[in-house]
Coordinates of C-alpha atoms in Angstrom, one line a residue:
Chain A
M1404 CA -86.9 -123.0 50.7
H1405 CA -87.8 -124.4 53.7
D1406 CA -87.9 -127.9 54.3
K1407 CA -91.5 -130.0 53.7
I1408 CA -92.5 -133.1 55.2
I1409 CA -95.3 -135.4 53.9
A1410 CA -96.5 -138.4 55.5
K1411 CA -96.9 -141.5 53.5
K1412 CA -100.3 -142.1 54.1
D1413 CA -100.8 -138.6 52.5
L1414 CA -99.3 -139.0 49.6
D1415 CA -102.2 -140.7 47.8
S1416 CA -103.7 -136.8 47.7
F1417 CA -100.7 -135.4 46.6
V1418 CA -99.9 -138.2 43.7
R1419 CA -103.7 -137.6 42.8
S1420 CA -103.5 -133.7 42.2
L1421 CA -100.6 -134.0 40.8
A1422 CA -102.1 -136.4 38.3
Q1423 CA -105.1 -134.0 37.5
S1424 CA -103.1 -131.8 35.0
R1425 CA -100.0 -133.8 33.8
D1426 CA -99.2 -137.3 33.2
V1427 CA -97.4 -138.5 36.0
F1428 CA -94.8 -141.5 36.3
A1429 CA -93.3 -143.2 38.5
P1430 CA -90.9 -147.1 38.9
V1431 CA -93.1 -150.1 39.9
R1432 CA -92.3 -153.1 40.0
D1433 CA -93.0 -155.4 37.4
K1434 CA -92.2 -158.8 38.4
A1435 CA -88.8 -158.9 39.3
S1436 CA -87.6 -155.8 37.8
M1437 CA -88.3 -151.9 38.2
G1438 CA -89.5 -150.2 35.7
W1439 CA -91.1 -146.9 35.1
A1440 CA -95.2 -147.2 34.1
Q1441 CA -97.8 -143.9 34.6
I1442 CA -99.4 -143.9 37.7
D1443 CA -102.9 -142.0 39.1
S1444 CA -102.2 -143.0 42.7
A1445 CA -99.9 -143.9 45.5
D1446 CA -101.5 -147.5 45.4
N1447 CA -97.9 -148.8 43.4
L1448 CA -95.4 -146.8 44.9
E1449 CA -92.3 -148.3 45.6
F1450 CA -89.4 -146.9 48.1
D1451 CA -87.1 -149.8 48.3
F1452 CA -85.9 -150.4 45.4
L1453 CA -82.5 -149.9 44.2
N1454 CA -83.4 -148.6 41.1
T1455 CA -84.9 -148.7 37.4
D1456 CA -83.7 -151.3 34.5
F1457 CA -83.9 -148.7 31.7
S1458 CA -83.3 -145.4 32.9
P1459 CA -86.1 -142.5 32.1
K1460 CA -83.9 -141.1 29.5
A1461 CA -86.6 -142.4 27.0
F1462 CA -89.2 -139.3 28.4
F1463 CA -86.9 -137.1 26.9
F1464 CA -85.2 -139.1 24.0
P1465 CA -87.7 -141.5 22.9
Q1466 CA -86.2 -145.2 21.6
N1467 CA -87.8 -144.2 18.4
E1468 CA -89.7 -140.8 17.9
R1469 CA -91.5 -139.1 15.0
L1470 CA -89.6 -135.6 13.9
M1471 CA -91.2 -134.7 10.9
H1472 CA -94.1 -135.9 8.5
F1473 CA -95.1 -135.1 4.8
T1474 CA -97.0 -136.2 2.0
N1475 CA -95.2 -138.8 0.0
S1476 CA -96.0 -137.1 -3.2
S1477 CA -94.9 -135.4 -6.1
R1478 CA -97.9 -134.4 -7.2
D1479 CA -98.9 -132.6 -4.6
E1480 CA -98.8 -129.0 -4.2
D1481 CA -97.4 -129.5 -0.8
G1482 CA -95.6 -132.8 -1.1
M1483 CA -92.3 -133.5 -0.3
I1484 CA -92.1 -130.7 2.1
M1485 CA -91.1 -131.7 5.8
E1486 CA -93.7 -130.5 8.7
E1487 CA -92.4 -130.5 12.7
E1488 CA -94.5 -133.2 14.4
P1489 CA -96.6 -131.6 17.4
P1490 CA -94.9 -130.5 20.6
R1491 CA -95.9 -132.1 23.9
D1492 CA -99.6 -130.7 24.9
R1493 CA -99.0 -131.9 28.6
E1494 CA -96.8 -131.0 31.7
Q1495 CA -95.6 -134.9 33.1
V1496 CA -94.2 -135.0 36.4
L1497 CA -91.3 -138.4 37.0
L1498 CA -91.6 -138.7 40.4
N1499 CA -89.4 -141.2 42.7
I1500 CA -86.6 -140.5 39.8
R1501 CA -83.3 -141.4 41.2
P1502 CA -80.8 -138.8 41.6
C1503 CA -78.0 -139.8 39.2
D1504 CA -80.7 -140.0 36.3
A1505 CA -82.0 -136.5 36.8
K1506 CA -77.9 -135.5 37.1
A1507 CA -77.6 -137.5 33.3
F1508 CA -80.6 -135.4 32.0
C1509 CA -78.4 -132.1 33.2
V1510 CA -75.4 -134.1 31.0
L1511 CA -77.2 -134.8 28.2
D1512 CA -79.0 -131.0 28.2
L1513 CA -75.2 -130.0 27.7
V1514 CA -75.2 -132.0 24.6
F1515 CA -79.4 -131.6 23.1
C1516 CA -79.2 -128.1 24.0
Q1517 CA -75.6 -126.8 22.7
D1518 CA -76.9 -124.1 20.7
E1519 CA -79.0 -121.9 22.3
N1520 CA -80.5 -120.7 19.1
A1521 CA -81.3 -124.1 17.8
P1522 CA -81.5 -126.1 20.1
D1523 CA -83.1 -130.5 19.9
V1524 CA -86.5 -128.8 20.1
Y1525 CA -87.2 -132.3 20.6
W1526 CA -85.5 -132.6 23.4
K1527 CA -86.3 -129.0 25.3
D1528 CA -89.8 -129.0 24.7
K1529 CA -90.3 -132.3 26.9
R1530 CA -87.8 -131.2 28.9
D1531 CA -89.7 -128.0 29.5
K1532 CA -92.5 -129.7 30.3
T1533 CA -91.4 -132.4 33.3
V1534 CA -91.3 -132.3 37.0
L1535 CA -88.3 -133.5 38.0
I1536 CA -89.0 -135.4 41.9
G1537 CA -86.2 -137.9 43.6
L1538 CA -86.0 -139.9 45.9
A1539 CA -82.4 -140.3 47.5
C1540 CA -80.9 -143.3 47.7
K1541 CA -81.2 -145.4 50.6
A1542 CA -79.5 -147.8 50.2
P1543 CA -77.4 -147.7 46.8
C1544 CA -76.1 -150.8 44.9
P1545 CA -72.5 -152.5 45.0
T1546 CA -72.0 -151.5 41.4
C1547 CA -72.7 -147.8 42.1
F1548 CA -69.9 -145.5 42.2
C1549 CA -72.0 -141.6 41.7
T1550 CA -69.9 -140.1 44.6
S1551 CA -66.4 -140.3 42.3
V1552 CA -68.2 -139.4 38.7
N1553 CA -69.6 -135.4 40.2
C1554 CA -73.3 -137.0 41.6
G1555 CA -74.1 -138.6 44.3
P1556 CA -77.3 -140.8 46.6
H1557 CA -78.7 -137.7 47.7
H1558 CA -77.6 -135.4 44.4
E1559 CA -80.1 -132.4 44.2
E1560 CA -78.5 -131.4 40.2
G1561 CA -81.8 -131.5 37.6
L1562 CA -84.5 -132.5 40.2
D1563 CA -87.1 -130.1 41.0
M1564 CA -88.1 -131.5 44.5
L1565 CA -85.8 -134.6 46.4
L1566 CA -87.8 -136.4 48.8
V1567 CA -85.8 -138.4 51.3
D1568 CA -87.8 -141.7 52.9
L1569 CA -87.7 -141.0 56.3
G1570 CA -90.2 -144.2 57.1
E1571 CA -94.1 -142.9 58.4
D1572 CA -92.6 -139.8 56.7
L1573 CA -90.7 -138.2 53.6
L1574 CA -89.1 -135.3 53.2
A1575 CA -89.4 -133.4 51.1
R1576 CA -87.5 -130.7 49.6
P1577 CA -88.2 -128.1 46.7
L1578 CA -85.0 -126.8 44.8
T1579 CA -86.9 -124.7 42.1
D1580 CA -89.7 -122.5 41.4
K1581 CA -91.7 -125.8 40.0
G1582 CA -90.7 -128.0 43.5
Q1583 CA -91.6 -125.5 45.8
E1584 CA -95.0 -124.5 43.6
L1585 CA -96.0 -128.1 44.1
A1586 CA -94.6 -128.4 48.0
A1587 CA -96.5 -125.2 48.7
D1588 CA -99.8 -127.0 50.7
L1589 CA -97.2 -129.9 52.4
Q1590 CA -95.8 -128.7 56.3
D1591 CA -92.9 -127.3 56.7
A1592 CA -90.3 -130.2 58.3
P1593 CA -90.0 -130.2 61.8
Q1594 CA -85.8 -130.0 63.2
E1595 CA -85.6 -134.0 63.6
A1596 CA -86.8 -134.5 60.6
V1597 CA -84.5 -132.5 58.4
D1598 CA -81.1 -133.8 60.7
Q1599 CA -82.2 -137.1 60.2
A1600 CA -82.0 -136.7 56.0
A1601 CA -79.1 -135.0 56.6
G1602 CA -77.8 -138.1 58.4
Q1603 CA -79.2 -140.7 56.0
K1604 CA -77.5 -138.8 52.9
K1605 CA -74.0 -139.1 55.3
A1606 CA -74.8 -142.7 55.9
S1607 CA -76.0 -143.7 52.0
E1608 CA -72.4 -141.5 50.3
E1609 CA -70.5 -143.7 53.1
A1610 CA -72.2 -146.7 52.1
I1611 CA -70.7 -146.1 48.3
T1612 CA -67.1 -148.1 48.3
S1613 CA -66.2 -148.2 44.4
T1614 CA -65.1 -145.5 43.3
V1615 CA -63.3 -144.3 40.2
D1616 CA -59.7 -141.8 39.5
M1617 CA -60.2 -139.9 36.4
S1618 CA -57.1 -137.6 37.3
K1619 CA -54.4 -139.4 35.3
I1620 CA -56.8 -139.3 32.4
N1621 CA -57.8 -135.7 32.7
E1622 CA -54.0 -134.3 32.5
R1623 CA -53.2 -136.6 29.3
P1624 CA -53.0 -135.8 25.9
V1625 CA -56.3 -137.1 23.5
L1626 CA -53.7 -139.0 21.8
E1627 CA -51.8 -140.0 24.1
E1628 CA -55.1 -141.6 26.4
Y1629 CA -56.6 -142.9 22.7
E1630 CA -53.0 -145.3 22.4
H1631 CA -53.3 -146.4 26.2
P1632 CA -51.8 -150.0 25.8
Y1633 CA -55.0 -151.1 28.5
F1634 CA -57.2 -150.8 25.3
D1635 CA -55.4 -153.6 23.7
R1636 CA -57.2 -155.6 26.4
V1637 CA -60.6 -155.0 27.7
F1638 CA -61.8 -154.9 23.8
E1639 CA -61.4 -159.1 23.7
A1640 CA -64.3 -159.9 26.2
C1641 CA -66.7 -157.1 24.4
I1642 CA -69.1 -158.6 21.4
N1643 CA -70.1 -155.2 20.8
C1644 CA -74.0 -155.9 21.3
G1645 CA -74.7 -152.5 22.6
T1646 CA -76.1 -153.0 26.0
C1647 CA -73.9 -151.2 27.6
T1648 CA -75.5 -148.7 25.4
F1649 CA -79.5 -148.9 25.6
Y1650 CA -79.1 -149.1 29.5
C1651 CA -76.5 -146.3 30.1
P1652 CA -78.8 -142.8 30.6
T1653 CA -76.7 -140.6 29.2
C1654 CA -75.9 -142.5 25.5
H1655 CA -77.8 -140.5 23.7
C1656 CA -76.6 -141.9 19.9
F1657 CA -78.6 -141.6 17.5
D1658 CA -79.5 -142.7 13.8
I1659 CA -82.2 -141.0 11.9
Q1660 CA -84.8 -142.6 9.0
D1661 CA -87.4 -142.2 7.0
E1662 CA -90.2 -144.2 6.6
T1663 CA -93.2 -144.1 4.2
Q1664 CA -96.2 -146.3 3.4
D1665 CA -98.7 -145.0 0.5
E1666 CA -98.9 -141.2 0.6
F1667 CA -97.4 -140.6 4.3
G1668 CA -94.1 -140.6 5.2
H1669 CA -92.3 -139.7 8.3
R1670 CA -88.9 -138.8 9.3
V1671 CA -88.0 -140.9 12.5
R1672 CA -84.8 -141.0 14.8
N1673 CA -84.4 -144.1 16.7
W1674 CA -81.2 -145.0 19.5
D1675 CA -78.2 -146.1 18.1
T1676 CA -75.3 -147.4 19.2
C1677 CA -71.7 -146.6 19.1
M1678 CA -70.9 -150.3 19.2
S1679 CA -72.0 -151.0 15.7
W1680 CA -69.7 -151.2 13.1
L1681 CA -72.4 -150.0 10.6
F1682 CA -72.5 -146.8 13.0
T1683 CA -69.5 -144.7 11.1
H1684 CA -69.6 -146.6 7.8
H1685 CA -68.8 -144.8 4.9
T1686 CA -70.6 -145.4 2.1
S1687 CA -67.3 -145.8 0.6
G1688 CA -66.7 -148.9 2.5
H1689 CA -64.1 -147.1 4.3
N1690 CA -65.1 -146.9 8.5
P1691 CA -63.1 -145.2 10.3
R1692 CA -63.9 -147.4 13.2
G1693 CA -63.5 -150.6 11.4
T1694 CA -62.5 -152.4 14.3
K1695 CA -64.3 -154.1 17.7
K1696 CA -60.8 -152.2 19.3
D1697 CA -62.0 -149.0 18.4
R1698 CA -65.1 -149.0 19.0
V1699 CA -65.2 -150.0 22.7
R1700 CA -62.3 -147.2 23.2
Q1701 CA -64.8 -145.0 21.6
R1702 CA -67.6 -145.4 24.0
F1703 CA -65.1 -145.3 26.5
M1704 CA -63.1 -142.1 25.6
H1705 CA -66.3 -140.7 24.7
K1706 CA -67.6 -140.6 28.3
F1707 CA -64.5 -139.6 30.3
K1708 CA -62.3 -137.8 28.2
Y1709 CA -64.0 -136.6 25.2
M1710 CA -67.1 -134.8 26.7
P1711 CA -65.1 -133.3 29.7
I1712 CA -63.4 -132.1 26.9
K1713 CA -65.8 -130.7 25.4
L1714 CA -68.1 -129.6 28.0
G1715 CA -66.7 -128.1 30.2
G1716 CA -65.9 -130.8 32.4
A1717 CA -68.8 -132.4 32.2
I1718 CA -68.3 -136.6 32.6
G1719 CA -70.4 -138.7 30.1
C1720 CA -71.2 -140.7 33.4
V1721 CA -72.8 -140.5 36.7
G1722 CA -72.2 -143.5 37.8
C1723 CA -75.5 -145.8 38.5
G1724 CA -73.7 -148.8 37.3
R1725 CA -76.5 -150.0 34.6
C1726 CA -73.6 -151.3 31.8
T1727 CA -72.2 -153.4 34.5
R1728 CA -75.0 -155.2 36.0
K1729 CA -76.0 -155.3 32.0
C1730 CA -73.5 -156.6 30.4
P1731 CA -73.3 -160.2 29.1
V1732 CA -69.8 -160.6 29.1
N1733 CA -68.5 -158.6 32.8
I1734 CA -66.8 -155.7 31.8
D1735 CA -67.1 -153.4 34.6
V1736 CA -67.1 -149.6 33.9
R1737 CA -64.8 -149.4 37.4
T1738 CA -62.2 -151.3 36.4
V1739 CA -62.0 -150.1 32.5
V1740 CA -61.9 -146.4 34.0
N1741 CA -59.5 -147.5 36.2
S1742 CA -57.2 -149.3 33.8
M1743 CA -57.8 -146.0 31.4
N1744 CA -56.3 -144.1 34.4
E1745 CA -52.9 -145.9 35.1
Chain B
M325 CA -86.9 -121.3 18.2
N326 CA -84.8 -122.8 14.8
N327 CA -85.5 -126.4 14.8
P328 CA -82.1 -127.6 13.8
Y329 CA -83.6 -131.2 11.5
L330 CA -86.4 -129.2 9.7
P331 CA -84.8 -128.7 5.8
Y332 CA -86.0 -125.7 3.9
P333 CA -87.8 -126.9 0.7
V334 CA -86.1 -126.1 -2.4
R335 CA -86.7 -126.5 -6.0
I336 CA -84.2 -128.7 -8.7
Q337 CA -83.4 -125.4 -10.9
R338 CA -80.8 -127.5 -12.7
V339 CA -79.4 -130.8 -13.8
E340 CA -76.0 -131.3 -15.1
I341 CA -74.2 -134.8 -16.0
A342 CA -70.9 -133.1 -15.0
T343 CA -68.7 -135.8 -15.8
E344 CA -68.2 -138.7 -18.4
D345 CA -68.5 -141.3 -16.4
K346 CA -71.4 -140.0 -15.5
S347 CA -71.2 -140.9 -11.5
L348 CA -71.1 -137.5 -10.9
R349 CA -74.1 -134.2 -11.3
T350 CA -74.0 -131.1 -10.4
F351 CA -77.3 -129.4 -9.0
D352 CA -78.8 -126.3 -8.7
F353 CA -81.4 -125.8 -5.7
E354 CA -83.7 -122.7 -5.3
F355 CA -85.6 -121.6 -2.2
I356 CA -89.3 -122.3 -2.5
H357 CA -89.4 -119.8 0.4
P358 CA -87.7 -116.1 -0.4
E359 CA -87.0 -115.5 3.2
H360 CA -85.2 -119.7 3.8
A361 CA -82.4 -118.1 1.0
E362 CA -82.3 -115.1 3.7
A363 CA -81.9 -117.2 6.7
F364 CA -79.4 -119.4 4.6
T365 CA -76.0 -117.4 5.4
Y366 CA -73.0 -119.5 4.2
L367 CA -69.0 -119.3 3.5
P368 CA -66.8 -121.5 1.1
G369 CA -66.0 -124.7 3.2
Q370 CA -69.5 -125.1 4.8
F371 CA -71.9 -127.9 4.0
A372 CA -75.7 -128.8 3.7
E373 CA -77.7 -131.7 4.5
L374 CA -79.2 -133.3 1.0
S375 CA -82.9 -133.6 2.3
V376 CA -84.7 -136.4 -0.2
P377 CA -88.1 -137.1 1.5
G378 CA -88.4 -140.9 2.0
Y379 CA -85.3 -141.9 1.3
G380 CA -83.0 -139.7 3.6
E381 CA -80.1 -136.8 4.2
A382 CA -77.0 -136.7 2.9
P383 CA -74.0 -134.3 3.6
I384 CA -72.4 -132.6 1.2
G385 CA -70.4 -129.4 0.4
I386 CA -71.4 -126.1 -1.1
A387 CA -70.1 -125.7 -4.6
S388 CA -71.7 -122.2 -5.0
S389 CA -70.4 -119.3 -3.7
P390 CA -73.0 -116.5 -1.9
T391 CA -70.9 -114.1 -4.0
E392 CA -73.2 -115.8 -7.2
G393 CA -76.8 -115.3 -5.8
S394 CA -79.1 -117.2 -3.6
H395 CA -78.9 -120.3 -5.3
L396 CA -77.0 -123.1 -4.5
T397 CA -75.1 -125.8 -6.1
F398 CA -73.7 -129.4 -5.1
T399 CA -71.6 -131.6 -7.5
V400 CA -73.2 -135.0 -6.1
S401 CA -71.0 -138.5 -6.5
K402 CA -73.6 -141.7 -6.9
A403 CA -72.9 -143.4 -3.9
G404 CA -75.7 -144.7 -1.5
V405 CA -79.8 -144.8 -0.9
V406 CA -80.1 -141.0 -0.8
T407 CA -77.4 -140.3 -3.2
S408 CA -78.4 -142.6 -5.9
K409 CA -82.0 -141.4 -5.9
L410 CA -80.9 -137.9 -6.2
H411 CA -79.2 -139.1 -9.3
S412 CA -82.4 -139.7 -10.8
M413 CA -84.4 -136.7 -10.1
E414 CA -84.9 -133.9 -12.3
E415 CA -85.5 -130.7 -12.4
G416 CA -88.8 -129.4 -10.5
E417 CA -88.7 -131.5 -8.6
I418 CA -89.1 -130.6 -4.4
M419 CA -86.9 -132.2 -1.7
G420 CA -85.0 -129.8 1.2
V421 CA -81.4 -128.6 2.0
R422 CA -80.9 -128.3 5.6
G423 CA -77.7 -125.9 6.7
P424 CA -75.7 -124.5 5.9
L425 CA -74.1 -126.7 8.4
G426 CA -69.3 -126.6 9.9
H427 CA -67.2 -124.0 9.8
P428 CA -66.4 -122.4 6.6
Y429 CA -62.7 -121.9 5.9
P430 CA -61.0 -119.4 7.6
L431 CA -61.5 -116.7 5.4
G432 CA -60.7 -113.8 7.9
E433 CA -57.8 -115.5 9.2
M434 CA -56.3 -116.0 5.5
E435 CA -56.5 -112.3 4.5
G436 CA -53.0 -110.5 3.5
K437 CA -51.7 -113.9 2.9
N438 CA -50.7 -116.0 -0.5
I439 CA -53.5 -119.2 -1.2
V440 CA -52.1 -122.6 -2.6
I441 CA -54.9 -124.5 -3.3
L442 CA -55.1 -128.2 -4.1
A443 CA -57.6 -130.0 -4.9
G444 CA -58.1 -133.6 -5.8
G445 CA -61.1 -135.6 -7.8
Y446 CA -64.3 -134.5 -7.3
A447 CA -63.0 -132.8 -3.3
V448 CA -63.0 -129.6 -5.8
T449 CA -67.2 -128.8 -4.6
T450 CA -65.7 -126.2 -1.8
L451 CA -63.0 -125.4 -3.1
R452 CA -64.8 -124.0 -6.5
S453 CA -67.0 -122.4 -3.9
T454 CA -63.9 -120.8 -2.3
M455 CA -62.1 -119.5 -5.6
V456 CA -65.3 -117.9 -7.0
W457 CA -65.3 -116.0 -3.6
L458 CA -61.7 -115.2 -3.3
L459 CA -61.8 -114.2 -6.5
H460 CA -64.9 -111.6 -6.4
P461 CA -63.9 -107.8 -6.9
D462 CA -64.7 -107.7 -3.3
N463 CA -62.7 -109.9 -2.0
R464 CA -59.9 -110.6 -4.4
D465 CA -57.5 -107.5 -3.5
K466 CA -57.6 -109.0 0.5
Y467 CA -55.2 -111.3 -0.5
G468 CA -51.9 -112.6 -2.3
E469 CA -50.8 -114.4 -4.8
I470 CA -53.4 -117.3 -5.5
T471 CA -52.0 -120.6 -6.6
F472 CA -54.5 -123.1 -8.0
V473 CA -54.1 -126.5 -8.5
Y474 CA -56.4 -129.1 -9.4
G475 CA -56.5 -132.8 -10.9
A476 CA -58.6 -135.4 -11.8
R477 CA -58.3 -138.8 -13.3
T478 CA -59.0 -137.7 -17.4
P479 CA -59.7 -134.2 -18.8
G480 CA -63.7 -135.5 -19.2
M481 CA -63.2 -136.1 -15.1
L482 CA -63.1 -132.2 -14.7
L483 CA -65.5 -130.7 -13.0
Y484 CA -66.4 -127.0 -13.3
K485 CA -64.7 -126.6 -17.1
D486 CA -66.2 -123.5 -18.0
L487 CA -64.9 -121.7 -14.4
L488 CA -61.2 -123.3 -15.5
E489 CA -61.1 -121.7 -18.7
E490 CA -61.6 -118.6 -17.1
W491 CA -59.6 -118.8 -13.9
D492 CA -56.9 -120.4 -16.3
A493 CA -57.4 -117.0 -18.7
R494 CA -56.8 -114.3 -15.5
S495 CA -53.6 -112.8 -14.3
D496 CA -54.3 -112.7 -10.8
V497 CA -54.2 -116.6 -10.4
N498 CA -52.0 -119.6 -11.4
T499 CA -54.2 -122.0 -12.3
Y500 CA -52.7 -125.9 -13.1
I501 CA -54.8 -128.3 -14.1
T502 CA -53.9 -131.5 -14.7
I503 CA -54.8 -135.1 -15.7
D504 CA -53.4 -138.0 -14.9
N505 CA -52.0 -139.7 -18.4
E506 CA -51.3 -138.1 -21.6
V507 CA -54.3 -137.9 -24.2
E508 CA -54.2 -136.7 -27.3
G509 CA -55.6 -132.8 -27.5
W510 CA -54.6 -132.0 -24.1
D511 CA -52.7 -129.0 -24.0
K512 CA -52.0 -128.3 -20.0
Y513 CA -50.2 -130.4 -17.0
V514 CA -49.9 -133.9 -16.8
G515 CA -49.1 -136.0 -13.8
F516 CA -50.7 -136.1 -10.1
V517 CA -51.3 -133.4 -8.2
P518 CA -48.2 -134.4 -5.8
Q519 CA -46.0 -134.3 -8.5
I520 CA -47.7 -130.8 -9.6
A521 CA -47.3 -129.0 -6.0
D522 CA -44.0 -130.2 -6.7
Q523 CA -43.3 -128.7 -9.8
V524 CA -45.0 -125.8 -8.9
S525 CA -42.9 -125.6 -5.5
P526 CA -45.2 -122.8 -4.0
K527 CA -43.4 -121.4 -1.5
P528 CA -44.8 -121.5 2.5
D529 CA -43.8 -118.0 3.7
N530 CA -46.8 -115.8 4.3
A531 CA -49.5 -118.3 3.0
V532 CA -52.3 -120.7 3.5
A533 CA -52.8 -124.2 1.5
L534 CA -55.8 -125.6 1.1
V535 CA -55.7 -128.9 0.2
C536 CA -58.6 -131.3 -0.5
G537 CA -58.7 -134.5 -2.5
P538 CA -58.8 -138.4 -1.9
P539 CA -56.5 -140.1 1.2
V540 CA -54.1 -141.8 -1.5
M541 CA -53.6 -137.2 -3.0
I542 CA -53.3 -136.2 0.7
K543 CA -50.4 -138.6 1.6
F544 CA -48.5 -137.9 -1.3
T545 CA -49.0 -134.3 -1.3
Q546 CA -48.3 -134.0 2.5
P547 CA -44.0 -135.3 2.3
V548 CA -44.0 -132.0 -0.9
L549 CA -45.7 -129.5 1.5
D550 CA -43.3 -130.8 4.2
K551 CA -39.8 -130.3 2.4
M552 CA -41.1 -127.1 1.1
G553 CA -40.9 -125.8 4.6
W554 CA -44.9 -125.6 5.4
T555 CA -46.4 -126.2 8.9
G556 CA -49.1 -127.7 10.2
D557 CA -50.6 -124.5 11.2
Q558 CA -50.7 -123.7 7.6
I559 CA -52.5 -126.3 5.7
I560 CA -56.1 -126.2 6.3
M561 CA -57.6 -129.5 5.2
S562 CA -61.2 -131.1 5.3
L563 CA -62.9 -133.7 6.7
E564 CA -66.0 -136.5 5.5
N565 CA -67.3 -138.4 8.0
R566 CA -70.7 -140.5 8.4
M567 CA -73.3 -138.2 9.6
K568 CA -76.9 -137.7 10.5
C569 CA -77.3 -135.5 12.6
G570 CA -75.2 -132.2 11.3
V571 CA -75.5 -130.7 14.5
G572 CA -73.2 -132.3 17.3
I573 CA -75.1 -134.8 18.5
C574 CA -76.2 -138.2 17.1
G575 CA -72.4 -139.0 17.9
R576 CA -71.3 -140.5 15.2
C577 CA -68.7 -138.5 12.7
N578 CA -66.5 -137.5 15.9
V579 CA -62.6 -137.5 15.5
G580 CA -61.7 -137.3 19.0
P581 CA -63.6 -135.0 20.9
Y582 CA -64.6 -133.2 18.1
Y583 CA -67.9 -133.4 16.1
V584 CA -66.9 -133.3 12.3
C585 CA -70.3 -131.8 11.1
K586 CA -70.3 -129.0 13.9
D587 CA -66.8 -128.0 14.9
G588 CA -65.0 -129.2 11.3
P589 CA -65.4 -129.9 8.9
V590 CA -62.5 -127.7 8.5
F591 CA -59.5 -128.6 10.4
T592 CA -55.7 -127.8 10.7
K593 CA -53.3 -130.1 10.0
A594 CA -51.7 -129.2 13.6
Q595 CA -55.4 -129.9 15.2
L596 CA -55.4 -133.2 13.1
D597 CA -51.9 -134.3 14.0
E598 CA -53.2 -134.3 17.8
L599 CA -56.3 -136.3 17.6
P600 CA -57.1 -140.1 16.6
K601 CA -56.9 -140.6 12.7
E602 CA -61.1 -141.5 12.9
Y603 CA -61.6 -140.1 9.9

């Protein structure tokens, strides 16, 4: 597949053509923060931003999602029988998604679609109907450490197309058939643009100076890592607020609840967090993760030990740094991982 | 593409108050659509989510054996929102069953071996399924000696009494039914499961033990088995943890890297020895 080029001044027609048959979303500025919003032109598109506050995981895994509905009446012949919510009727495009957030979807595919014959249909339906057009990182945040967790500022995994900001123009690299199709009308990029993008990739990678080392975590047996004395210290500052889990692009724990009103009923799923004591609380009163230490340890063990074991080496972290930026008590995931690795 | 969250609609066929304290009820369910009965292929040791629309789901071990026909049997303790609602439901009402979930007991690997079953309280449910399956004419010859030890607090707390009588009368099972304290008219064993296991003293040679019961029973049974020379890979246990999805996604029932719902609920003692005690 050839790299293509698109002038920023021509982006508007590109976005408008995308939006004809699809819902197009992109990071747009909302006062001091960046958030995802639907767009139908290139008017509000931004190219100088770090990353969105929230990860885009809600596009495939909404914070609240109806899974099924039922008629809440046992007198009704069809009552009390769950029916699936209908699938998505339109394709969507996530434009200018950061490579780390796209990589996170690849990690989550391994979780939600672990069973080929019975995948999480709600996740898969939206994944199948979405095109991801990434925007490579020019100036990474000081909290970024993607390069030490199988990712990077120009990482291509999970994207259909990668855009690299070259100033007046964008280099557009189609990565899949879907991306190829969208780039069909674009001109081939001249060699100097391709070279410029390569130079930018190298510079961005070099700009990421913070790293984590998981070599010892990987080698140690589960129980040895679980009993690491470091866990006696890290939990003390944590207030179990769960902010890290909601901002994290790979945190995917959820609760399922039924809601009824008169004759209508729904089964919904909501984001949940392993930081909550209720998360694992048995009806009997017993709680397998009854202490704050248990819960803090679970989050880090899950991402950096359990997921790699279960998912063929895939780490439950893409190095986006959101948890570190948002933590109210300044727990830095890089310090945690490096300490777990001691 | 099968939706793993969509329960099969079922009708409550029979409800029975199972114990004298009325805390347990046994439910038989029939599938409303025959194709669902066909799709629900299970083996002893697996569980299902009992799904009561408007209330939620509760993961419960399957007490019936597939050798008994297409209906499903569950014995449910009244404990939380879903199970309390379930206890108020009557024959003929419609609800859902989602499953089968998890792995069954390793019945294939157990072939040719002696089987020792140690059960306490209402944890006997999936072991009822196992016993019915093992004693079925199609399966009985594949296994050696079968020893079944089952204890409850009082005679009135014992589940499945008709079956217990039947097994007690059979010559191809060694059945030991026990209650905690002596009661007038009780002619079987008296004592806790670990004590009876100690008296029975099942040999570990070419044998597998299925142990299921409350934590206190497990705690005191283990030293008894250790004393007789049983090793961790011969002892098979079944775990319970809080669950929602039942298919290894929602993230709450894990014990180390393994999900009780998807990778369990059946684990060997040897496997559990290498994992955090988060259950």
